[in-house]
């Protein structure tokens, strides 16, 4: 079948602008990326391959119309952006066109598989799972050239109620496809941060597709490459959506209708953030760092959130009546910038869900407010925060500098150790007249 096509809806890959639904008056439009077709603040191009990746397995997604309309948080468009052989049909039932696709796949020697759990589904982790599938489709497998078996993987995208109804209304799925499933997982779905899953073991369509492809093509380097791009783009999408939701609710508190439900969602997001690297910050922060490789057990690096502003302000010895507002605005600005660059320079470290350390980039571009709570010091957390913030600025090609008050020997020792140098000494001054000295990162530590 033709690749990267969609039925019952326009293919928006050539559309540049769409009306912003949040704008009720005027003729304003949102700018969209020409490559990934997402709003510019939510662009995912940095996490996508230069060319779509072709795998031995072809993927067919049957998407419910309700899911199709959720473009911003749907994971199916990400599959089309990464996989070369990905086909999407939108509808509530599928007959002639579905049978045509399955028939063509069988003629190509492919084994049609339906990812749908049930008592008769083959468990892909079983040692003889592949032999069972090949035996059940002997004619298709016999037509294939010598080598590993090829598959047509069919995935139903919708809620469980929608998916069951779609399968029931599309008899060709059960008549001509082999139902498959994988065993449950203890890993939390990162998609649960923006959309609650029916159970803890449930995964999003993209995550399910990634896991299935790895089981079908366990030795394929292309599958590993595709999986990385898919999961990286999913993390970026979720991180962007979390930032948008928080900012939107801060500006429009009257939209909160069910505070208990919102509180439960925040707790769920906090749990996922503390156990999963959604933003990809740790990958960027640790890249090329031989001295500080990982945080101690129980600690987690993450971007600062707007709700963290009070923590940062309370730890800053130079706080004032206006400092909280300044800190909050800077965190918001950094979050918006990180959605474009993939790097955050306002960072925090959590321990068991509680913030214990922070570092920020001031409005003038300098690094500052580097702090670790007393009970968590002597674990090199300050080094980790400074190193991560420094690398984030370098990745964005931004200048790396800081101002340290003359006589602050602890900060001077840390910055010197991490490769920073004092640029100007001059008069030291005394008391409140102590001067702030400019420091720059030279990488000589």
CSV table of C-alpha atoms in Angstrom, one decimal:
chain,number,residue,atom,x,y,z
A,1,UNK,CA,0.0,0.0,0.0
A,2,UNK,CA,1.1,3.6,-0.4
A,3,UNK,CA,3.0,4.9,2.5
A,4,UNK,CA,2.1,7.7,5.0
A,5,UNK,CA,-1.5,8.2,3.7
A,6,UNK,CA,-4.6,8.9,5.6
A,7,UNK,CA,-8.2,8.2,4.7
A,8,UNK,CA,-11.4,10.1,5.6
A,9,UNK,CA,-9.4,13.2,6.4
A,10,UNK,CA,-7.1,15.6,4.6
A,11,UNK,CA,-3.4,15.0,4.8
A,12,UNK,CA,-2.2,18.2,6.4
A,13,UNK,CA,1.5,17.8,5.6
A,14,UNK,CA,1.4,20.7,3.1
A,15,UNK,CA,-0.8,23.1,5.2
A,16,UNK,CA,1.1,25.9,6.7
A,17,UNK,CA,-1.5,27.6,9.0
A,18,UNK,CA,-4.7,26.7,10.7
A,19,UNK,CA,-7.2,28.7,12.7
A,20,UNK,CA,-6.4,28.9,16.4
A,21,UNK,CA,-9.4,27.5,18.2
A,22,UNK,CA,-8.5,29.4,21.3
A,23,UNK,CA,-9.1,32.7,19.4
A,24,UNK,CA,-12.8,33.4,19.2
A,25,UNK,CA,-12.5,36.8,17.5
A,26,UNK,CA,-10.6,38.2,14.6
A,27,UNK,CA,-8.8,36.4,11.8
A,28,UNK,CA,-5.6,35.4,13.7
A,29,UNK,CA,-3.9,32.2,12.8
A,30,UNK,CA,-1.3,30.0,14.5
A,31,UNK,CA,2.0,29.4,12.6
A,32,UNK,CA,2.8,25.8,12.0
A,33,UNK,CA,6.1,24.1,11.2
A,34,UNK,CA,6.3,23.2,7.6
A,35,UNK,CA,8.1,19.9,8.4
A,36,UNK,CA,6.3,18.3,11.3
A,37,UNK,CA,3.0,20.3,10.9
A,38,UNK,CA,2.8,21.2,14.5
A,39,UNK,CA,2.5,24.7,16.1
A,40,UNK,CA,5.9,26.3,16.2
A,41,UNK,CA,6.2,26.3,20.0
A,42,UNK,CA,5.5,22.5,19.8
A,43,UNK,CA,7.8,21.7,16.9
A,44,UNK,CA,9.3,18.2,17.1
A,45,UNK,CA,11.7,18.4,14.2
A,46,UNK,CA,14.8,18.2,16.5
A,47,UNK,CA,13.7,14.7,17.5
A,48,UNK,CA,12.8,13.4,14.1
A,49,UNK,CA,15.1,11.5,11.6
A,50,UNK,CA,16.4,13.3,8.6
A,51,UNK,CA,14.6,10.7,6.5
A,52,UNK,CA,11.8,8.5,7.5
A,53,UNK,CA,12.9,5.1,8.6
A,54,UNK,CA,11.9,2.0,6.7
A,55,UNK,CA,11.4,-1.2,8.6
A,56,UNK,CA,10.6,-4.8,7.5
A,57,UNK,CA,7.3,-4.5,9.2
A,58,UNK,CA,4.5,-2.3,7.7
A,59,UNK,CA,2.3,-0.5,10.2
A,60,UNK,CA,-1.4,0.1,9.7
A,61,UNK,CA,-3.3,2.2,12.2
A,62,UNK,CA,-7.1,2.1,12.4
A,63,UNK,CA,-7.9,5.4,14.1
A,64,UNK,CA,-11.3,6.3,15.6
A,65,UNK,CA,-12.6,9.7,14.4
A,66,UNK,CA,-12.6,11.1,17.9
A,67,UNK,CA,-8.9,10.3,18.3
A,68,UNK,CA,-8.2,11.8,14.9
A,69,UNK,CA,-9.5,15.1,16.0
A,70,UNK,CA,-7.1,15.2,19.0
A,71,UNK,CA,-4.1,16.1,16.8
A,72,UNK,CA,-2.2,18.0,19.4
A,73,UNK,CA,-2.0,15.1,21.9
A,74,UNK,CA,-2.5,12.1,19.6
A,75,UNK,CA,0.6,9.9,19.2
A,76,UNK,CA,-0.4,8.5,15.8
A,77,UNK,CA,0.9,11.6,13.8
A,78,UNK,CA,4.3,10.9,15.4
A,79,UNK,CA,4.3,7.4,13.9
A,80,UNK,CA,3.8,8.9,10.5
A,81,UNK,CA,6.6,11.4,11.0
A,82,UNK,CA,9.2,8.7,11.8
A,83,UNK,CA,8.1,5.5,10.0
A,84,UNK,CA,8.3,5.3,6.3
A,85,UNK,CA,5.8,2.5,5.9
A,86,UNK,CA,2.9,3.8,8.1
A,87,UNK,CA,-0.7,3.9,6.8
A,88,UNK,CA,-3.6,5.4,8.7
A,89,UNK,CA,-7.3,4.7,8.1
A,90,UNK,CA,-9.9,6.8,10.0
A,91,UNK,CA,-13.3,5.5,10.8
A,92,UNK,CA,-15.6,3.4,13.0
A,93,UNK,CA,-15.6,0.3,10.8
A,94,UNK,CA,-13.5,-0.9,8.0
A,95,UNK,CA,-14.4,-3.3,5.2
A,96,UNK,CA,-13.4,-3.2,1.5
A,97,UNK,CA,-10.2,-1.1,1.8
A,98,UNK,CA,-9.0,-3.0,4.9
A,99,UNK,CA,-9.5,-6.3,3.1
A,100,UNK,CA,-7.6,-5.0,0.1
A,101,UNK,CA,-4.7,-3.9,2.2
A,102,UNK,CA,-4.6,-7.3,4.0
A,103,UNK,CA,-4.8,-9.2,0.7
A,104,UNK,CA,-2.0,-7.2,-0.8
A,105,UNK,CA,0.2,-7.8,2.3
A,106,UNK,CA,-0.4,-11.5,2.0
A,107,UNK,CA,0.6,-11.5,-1.6
A,108,UNK,CA,3.8,-9.8,-0.6
A,109,UNK,CA,4.5,-12.7,1.8
A,110,UNK,CA,3.6,-10.7,4.9
A,111,UNK,CA,1.8,-12.1,7.9
A,112,UNK,CA,-1.1,-9.9,9.0
A,113,UNK,CA,-1.1,-9.2,12.8
A,114,UNK,CA,-3.7,-7.5,14.9
A,115,UNK,CA,-2.4,-6.0,18.2
A,116,UNK,CA,-5.4,-6.8,20.3
A,117,UNK,CA,-5.3,-8.7,23.6
A,118,UNK,CA,-7.5,-11.7,24.1
A,119,UNK,CA,-7.6,-15.4,25.1
A,120,UNK,CA,-6.6,-16.5,21.6
A,121,UNK,CA,-3.9,-13.9,21.1
A,122,UNK,CA,-0.3,-15.0,20.6
A,123,UNK,CA,2.0,-13.7,23.4
A,124,UNK,CA,5.0,-12.3,21.6
A,125,UNK,CA,7.4,-12.9,24.5
A,126,UNK,CA,6.8,-16.7,24.2
A,127,UNK,CA,9.8,-18.6,23.0
A,128,UNK,CA,7.8,-20.2,20.1
A,129,UNK,CA,5.6,-17.2,19.2
A,130,UNK,CA,7.2,-16.5,15.8
A,131,UNK,CA,6.9,-20.2,14.9
A,132,UNK,CA,3.2,-20.2,15.8
A,133,UNK,CA,2.6,-17.1,13.6
A,134,UNK,CA,4.5,-18.6,10.7
A,135,UNK,CA,2.7,-21.9,11.0
A,136,UNK,CA,-0.7,-20.2,11.1
A,137,UNK,CA,0.2,-18.3,7.9
A,138,UNK,CA,2.1,-21.0,6.1
A,139,UNK,CA,1.0,-19.8,2.6
A,140,UNK,CA,2.0,-16.2,3.2
A,141,UNK,CA,5.3,-17.1,4.8
A,142,UNK,CA,6.1,-19.6,2.0
A,143,UNK,CA,5.7,-16.8,-0.6
A,144,UNK,CA,8.2,-14.6,1.2
A,145,UNK,CA,11.8,-14.6,0.1
A,146,UNK,CA,14.4,-16.4,2.3
A,147,UNK,CA,15.1,-14.4,5.4
A,148,UNK,CA,13.2,-13.3,8.5
A,149,UNK,CA,9.4,-13.2,8.3
A,150,UNK,CA,7.8,-9.9,7.3
A,151,UNK,CA,4.6,-8.6,8.9
A,152,UNK,CA,1.7,-6.2,8.5
A,153,UNK,CA,1.1,-4.9,12.0
A,154,UNK,CA,-2.4,-3.5,12.5
A,155,UNK,CA,-3.1,-1.3,15.6
A,156,UNK,CA,-6.4,0.1,16.7
A,157,UNK,CA,-6.2,3.6,18.1
A,158,UNK,CA,-9.1,4.6,20.4
A,159,UNK,CA,-10.4,4.1,23.9
A,160,UNK,CA,-11.0,0.5,24.9
A,161,UNK,CA,-14.7,0.9,24.3
A,162,UNK,CA,-14.1,2.5,20.9
A,163,UNK,CA,-11.5,-0.2,20.0
A,164,UNK,CA,-13.7,-3.1,20.9
A,165,UNK,CA,-16.5,-1.7,18.9
A,166,UNK,CA,-14.2,-1.0,15.9
A,167,UNK,CA,-12.9,-4.6,15.9
A,168,UNK,CA,-16.5,-6.0,16.3
A,169,UNK,CA,-17.7,-3.9,13.3
A,170,UNK,CA,-14.7,-4.9,11.1
A,171,UNK,CA,-15.0,-8.7,10.8
A,172,UNK,CA,-12.0,-8.9,8.5
A,173,UNK,CA,-9.7,-8.1,11.5
A,174,UNK,CA,-10.5,-11.3,13.3
A,175,UNK,CA,-11.1,-13.4,10.2
A,176,UNK,CA,-7.9,-12.7,8.3
A,177,UNK,CA,-5.4,-11.5,11.0
A,178,UNK,CA,-3.6,-13.1,13.8
A,179,UNK,CA,-4.3,-11.5,17.2
A,180,UNK,CA,-1.1,-10.8,19.2
A,181,UNK,CA,-0.3,-9.2,22.5
A,182,UNK,CA,2.7,-8.6,24.8
A,183,UNK,CA,2.9,-9.2,28.5
A,184,UNK,CA,2.0,-6.5,30.9
A,185,UNK,CA,4.6,-4.0,32.0
A,186,UNK,CA,5.5,-2.5,35.4
A,187,UNK,CA,6.8,0.7,33.6
A,188,UNK,CA,4.5,3.7,33.8
A,189,UNK,CA,3.3,5.0,30.5
A,190,UNK,CA,4.7,8.5,30.1
A,191,UNK,CA,1.6,9.4,28.1
A,192,UNK,CA,-0.3,9.0,31.4
A,193,UNK,CA,1.1,12.4,32.3
A,194,UNK,CA,-1.3,14.2,29.9
A,195,UNK,CA,-4.0,11.6,29.5
A,196,UNK,CA,-5.1,9.1,32.1
A,197,UNK,CA,-4.7,5.5,31.1
A,198,UNK,CA,-7.4,3.0,32.1
A,199,UNK,CA,-4.9,1.0,34.1
A,200,UNK,CA,-1.3,1.2,35.2
A,201,UNK,CA,-0.1,-1.4,32.7
A,202,UNK,CA,-1.7,0.3,29.7
A,203,UNK,CA,0.4,2.1,27.1
A,204,UNK,CA,-0.3,4.7,24.4
A,205,UNK,CA,-0.6,3.7,20.8
A,206,UNK,CA,3.0,4.9,20.1
A,207,UNK,CA,4.4,3.1,23.1
A,208,UNK,CA,2.6,-0.1,22.2
A,209,UNK,CA,3.8,0.1,18.6
A,210,UNK,CA,7.4,0.6,19.7
A,211,UNK,CA,7.3,-2.4,22.0
A,212,UNK,CA,5.7,-4.6,19.4
A,213,UNK,CA,8.2,-3.6,16.7
A,214,UNK,CA,11.1,-4.5,19.0
A,215,UNK,CA,9.6,-7.9,19.6
A,216,UNK,CA,9.0,-8.5,15.9
A,217,UNK,CA,12.4,-7.3,14.8
A,218,UNK,CA,14.6,-7.8,17.9
A,219,UNK,CA,17.9,-7.7,16.1
A,220,UNK,CA,17.2,-4.8,13.8
A,221,UNK,CA,19.3,-1.7,14.2
A,222,UNK,CA,16.8,0.3,12.2
A,223,UNK,CA,14.1,-0.7,14.7
A,224,UNK,CA,16.2,0.6,17.6
A,225,UNK,CA,16.8,3.9,15.7
A,226,UNK,CA,13.1,4.3,15.0
A,227,UNK,CA,12.2,3.5,18.6
A,228,UNK,CA,14.6,6.2,19.8
A,229,UNK,CA,13.1,8.8,17.5
A,230,UNK,CA,9.5,7.8,18.4
A,231,UNK,CA,10.1,7.9,22.2
A,232,UNK,CA,12.1,11.1,22.0
A,233,UNK,CA,9.4,12.9,20.1
A,234,UNK,CA,6.8,11.6,22.5
A,235,UNK,CA,8.7,12.9,25.5
A,236,UNK,CA,9.0,16.3,23.8
A,237,UNK,CA,5.3,16.4,23.0
A,238,UNK,CA,4.3,15.5,26.5
A,239,UNK,CA,6.8,18.0,28.1
A,240,UNK,CA,5.4,20.8,25.8
A,241,UNK,CA,1.9,19.9,26.7
A,242,UNK,CA,2.6,20.0,30.4
A,243,UNK,CA,4.1,23.4,30.1
A,244,UNK,CA,1.1,24.6,28.1
A,245,UNK,CA,-1.4,23.2,30.5
A,246,UNK,CA,0.2,24.8,33.5
A,247,UNK,CA,0.6,28.2,31.9
A,248,UNK,CA,-3.0,28.1,30.6
A,249,UNK,CA,-4.5,27.3,34.0
A,250,UNK,CA,-2.4,29.9,35.7
A,251,UNK,CA,-3.7,32.6,33.3
A,252,UNK,CA,-7.3,31.2,33.3
A,253,UNK,CA,-8.0,29.8,36.8
A,254,UNK,CA,-11.7,30.0,36.2
A,255,UNK,CA,-11.4,27.1,33.8
A,256,UNK,CA,-10.7,24.7,36.7
A,257,UNK,CA,-14.1,23.0,37.2
A,258,UNK,CA,-13.0,19.9,39.2
A,259,UNK,CA,-10.2,20.7,41.6
A,260,UNK,CA,-10.0,17.2,43.0
A,261,UNK,CA,-9.6,15.7,39.5
A,262,UNK,CA,-6.9,18.3,38.7
A,263,UNK,CA,-5.1,17.6,41.9
A,264,UNK,CA,-5.1,13.8,41.1
A,265,UNK,CA,-3.7,14.6,37.7
A,266,UNK,CA,-0.9,16.8,39.2
A,267,UNK,CA,0.0,14.0,41.5
A,268,UNK,CA,0.1,11.6,38.6
A,269,UNK,CA,2.3,13.9,36.6
A,270,UNK,CA,4.6,14.4,39.6
A,271,UNK,CA,5.0,10.7,40.0
A,272,UNK,CA,5.9,10.2,36.3
A,273,UNK,CA,8.3,13.2,36.3
A,274,UNK,CA,10.1,11.7,39.3
A,275,UNK,CA,10.6,8.3,37.7
A,276,UNK,CA,10.8,9.1,34.0
A,277,UNK,CA,13.0,11.5,32.0
A,278,UNK,CA,10.3,13.1,30.0
A,279,UNK,CA,12.1,16.3,28.9
A,280,UNK,CA,15.3,14.5,27.9
A,281,UNK,CA,17.2,17.0,30.0
A,282,UNK,CA,19.3,14.3,31.7
A,283,UNK,CA,20.5,13.0,28.3
A,284,UNK,CA,21.7,16.5,27.3
A,285,UNK,CA,23.1,17.3,30.7
A,286,UNK,CA,25.2,14.2,31.0
A,287,UNK,CA,26.4,14.1,27.4
A,288,UNK,CA,30.2,14.1,27.4
A,289,UNK,CA,30.5,14.5,31.1
A,290,UNK,CA,33.0,11.9,32.4
A,291,UNK,CA,33.2,13.3,35.9
A,292,UNK,CA,29.5,13.5,36.9
A,293,UNK,CA,27.7,10.6,35.2
A,294,UNK,CA,24.5,10.0,37.3
A,295,UNK,CA,22.7,11.4,40.3
A,296,UNK,CA,22.7,9.4,43.5
A,297,UNK,CA,19.8,7.0,43.9
A,298,UNK,CA,16.5,8.6,44.7
A,299,UNK,CA,17.4,12.0,43.1
A,300,UNK,CA,16.0,13.2,39.8
A,301,UNK,CA,16.9,16.2,37.6
A,302,UNK,CA,14.0,18.0,36.0
A,303,UNK,CA,13.1,21.5,34.6
A,304,UNK,CA,11.8,24.0,37.1
A,305,UNK,CA,8.1,24.5,37.0
A,306,UNK,CA,6.2,27.7,37.6
A,307,UNK,CA,5.0,26.2,40.9
A,308,UNK,CA,8.6,25.9,42.0
A,309,UNK,CA,9.1,29.7,42.0
A,310,UNK,CA,8.3,30.0,45.8
A,311,UNK,CA,11.0,27.4,46.6
A,312,UNK,CA,13.6,29.2,44.6
A,313,UNK,CA,12.7,32.6,46.0
A,314,UNK,CA,12.7,31.3,49.6
A,315,UNK,CA,16.3,30.0,49.1
A,316,UNK,CA,17.7,33.1,47.5
A,317,UNK,CA,19.5,35.3,50.0
A,318,UNK,CA,18.8,38.5,47.9
A,319,UNK,CA,15.0,38.0,47.6
A,320,UNK,CA,12.8,41.1,47.7
A,321,UNK,CA,9.2,42.0,47.3
A,322,UNK,CA,9.5,41.7,43.5
A,323,UNK,CA,11.8,38.7,43.3
A,324,UNK,CA,9.1,36.1,43.3
A,325,UNK,CA,7.4,37.6,40.3
A,326,UNK,CA,10.7,37.9,38.5
A,327,UNK,CA,11.6,34.3,39.2
A,328,UNK,CA,8.2,33.0,38.1
A,329,UNK,CA,8.4,34.9,34.8
A,330,UNK,CA,11.9,33.6,34.2
A,331,UNK,CA,10.9,30.0,34.7
A,332,UNK,CA,8.0,30.4,32.3
A,333,UNK,CA,10.2,32.0,29.7
A,334,UNK,CA,12.8,29.2,30.1
A,335,UNK,CA,10.0,26.6,29.7
A,336,UNK,CA,8.8,28.2,26.5
A,337,UNK,CA,12.3,28.4,25.1
A,338,UNK,CA,13.1,24.8,26.0
A,339,UNK,CA,10.2,23.6,23.8
A,340,UNK,CA,12.0,25.1,20.8
A,341,UNK,CA,15.6,24.1,21.7
A,342,UNK,CA,15.1,21.0,23.8
A,343,UNK,CA,17.3,22.3,26.6
A,344,UNK,CA,16.4,24.0,29.9
A,345,UNK,CA,18.7,26.2,31.9
A,346,UNK,CA,16.3,26.6,34.9
A,347,UNK,CA,16.7,23.2,36.7
A,348,UNK,CA,15.8,21.5,39.9
A,349,UNK,CA,16.7,18.3,41.7
A,350,UNK,CA,14.0,16.3,43.4
A,351,UNK,CA,14.3,13.7,46.1
A,352,UNK,CA,11.3,11.5,46.6
A,353,UNK,CA,9.1,14.0,44.9
A,354,UNK,CA,10.3,17.0,46.9
A,355,UNK,CA,12.5,19.7,45.4
A,356,UNK,CA,15.8,20.0,47.2
A,357,UNK,CA,18.0,22.0,44.9
A,358,UNK,CA,17.9,24.5,42.0
A,359,UNK,CA,19.8,26.6,39.6
A,360,UNK,CA,18.5,29.4,37.3
A,361,UNK,CA,19.4,31.6,34.5
A,362,UNK,CA,18.7,35.2,35.3
A,363,UNK,CA,17.0,37.6,32.9
A,364,UNK,CA,20.4,39.1,32.1
A,365,UNK,CA,21.5,35.7,30.9
A,366,UNK,CA,23.8,34.8,33.8
A,367,UNK,CA,23.6,31.6,35.8
A,368,UNK,CA,22.7,32.1,39.5
A,369,UNK,CA,20.5,31.1,42.5
A,370,UNK,CA,22.5,27.8,42.7
A,371,UNK,CA,21.3,26.2,45.9
A,372,UNK,CA,21.1,22.7,47.6
A,373,UNK,CA,19.2,22.2,50.9
A,374,UNK,CA,21.4,21.5,53.9
A,375,UNK,CA,20.3,17.9,54.4
A,376,UNK,CA,21.2,17.0,50.8
A,377,UNK,CA,24.7,18.5,50.5
A,378,UNK,CA,28.0,16.6,50.1
A,379,UNK,CA,26.4,14.5,47.4
A,380,UNK,CA,27.7,16.6,44.4
A,381,UNK,CA,24.3,17.8,43.6
A,382,UNK,CA,25.5,21.4,43.2
A,383,UNK,CA,28.1,20.2,40.7
A,384,UNK,CA,25.4,18.3,38.8
A,385,UNK,CA,23.1,21.4,38.7
A,386,UNK,CA,25.9,23.7,37.5
A,387,UNK,CA,27.2,21.2,35.0
A,388,UNK,CA,23.7,20.6,33.5
A,389,UNK,CA,22.9,24.3,33.3
A,390,UNK,CA,26.3,25.1,31.7
A,391,UNK,CA,25.8,22.4,29.1
A,392,UNK,CA,22.3,23.5,28.3
A,393,UNK,CA,23.6,27.0,27.5
A,394,UNK,CA,26.4,25.6,25.4
A,395,UNK,CA,24.0,23.5,23.4
A,396,UNK,CA,21.9,26.6,22.7
A,397,UNK,CA,25.1,28.5,21.7
A,398,UNK,CA,24.4,31.1,24.5
A,399,UNK,CA,27.1,32.8,26.5
A,400,UNK,CA,28.0,31.1,29.8
A,401,UNK,CA,28.8,33.5,32.6
A,402,UNK,CA,27.9,34.2,36.2
A,403,UNK,CA,28.4,36.9,38.9
A,404,UNK,CA,29.8,35.8,42.2
A,405,UNK,CA,30.0,38.1,45.2
A,406,UNK,CA,33.5,38.7,46.3
A,407,UNK,CA,34.4,36.6,49.2
A,408,UNK,CA,31.9,33.8,48.5
A,409,UNK,CA,34.6,31.2,48.8
A,410,UNK,CA,32.3,28.2,48.6
A,411,UNK,CA,30.8,29.3,45.2
A,412,UNK,CA,34.3,30.3,43.9
A,413,UNK,CA,35.7,26.9,44.8
A,414,UNK,CA,32.8,25.1,43.1
A,415,UNK,CA,32.9,27.2,39.9
A,416,UNK,CA,36.7,26.8,39.7
A,417,UNK,CA,36.4,23.1,40.0
A,418,UNK,CA,33.8,23.0,37.3
A,419,UNK,CA,36.0,24.8,34.8
A,420,UNK,CA,35.0,28.5,35.4
A,421,UNK,CA,37.4,31.4,35.7
A,422,UNK,CA,37.2,34.8,37.3
A,423,UNK,CA,37.5,37.5,34.6
A,424,UNK,CA,38.1,40.6,36.6
A,425,UNK,CA,39.3,41.1,40.2
A,426,UNK,CA,39.7,44.8,40.9
A,427,UNK,CA,39.0,46.2,44.4
A,428,UNK,CA,37.4,43.7,46.7
A,429,UNK,CA,35.4,46.1,48.9
A,430,UNK,CA,34.1,45.2,52.3
A,431,UNK,CA,30.7,44.5,54.0
A,432,UNK,CA,27.7,45.3,51.9
A,433,UNK,CA,30.0,47.0,49.3
A,434,UNK,CA,31.6,43.7,48.3
A,435,UNK,CA,31.7,43.6,44.5
A,436,UNK,CA,30.1,41.0,42.2
A,437,UNK,CA,32.8,39.5,40.0
A,438,UNK,CA,32.2,38.2,36.5
A,439,UNK,CA,33.0,34.5,35.9
A,440,UNK,CA,33.0,32.7,32.6
A,441,UNK,CA,33.1,29.1,31.7
A,442,UNK,CA,36.4,28.1,30.0
A,443,UNK,CA,36.3,24.3,30.5
A,444,UNK,CA,39.7,24.2,32.2
A,445,UNK,CA,38.5,22.7,35.4
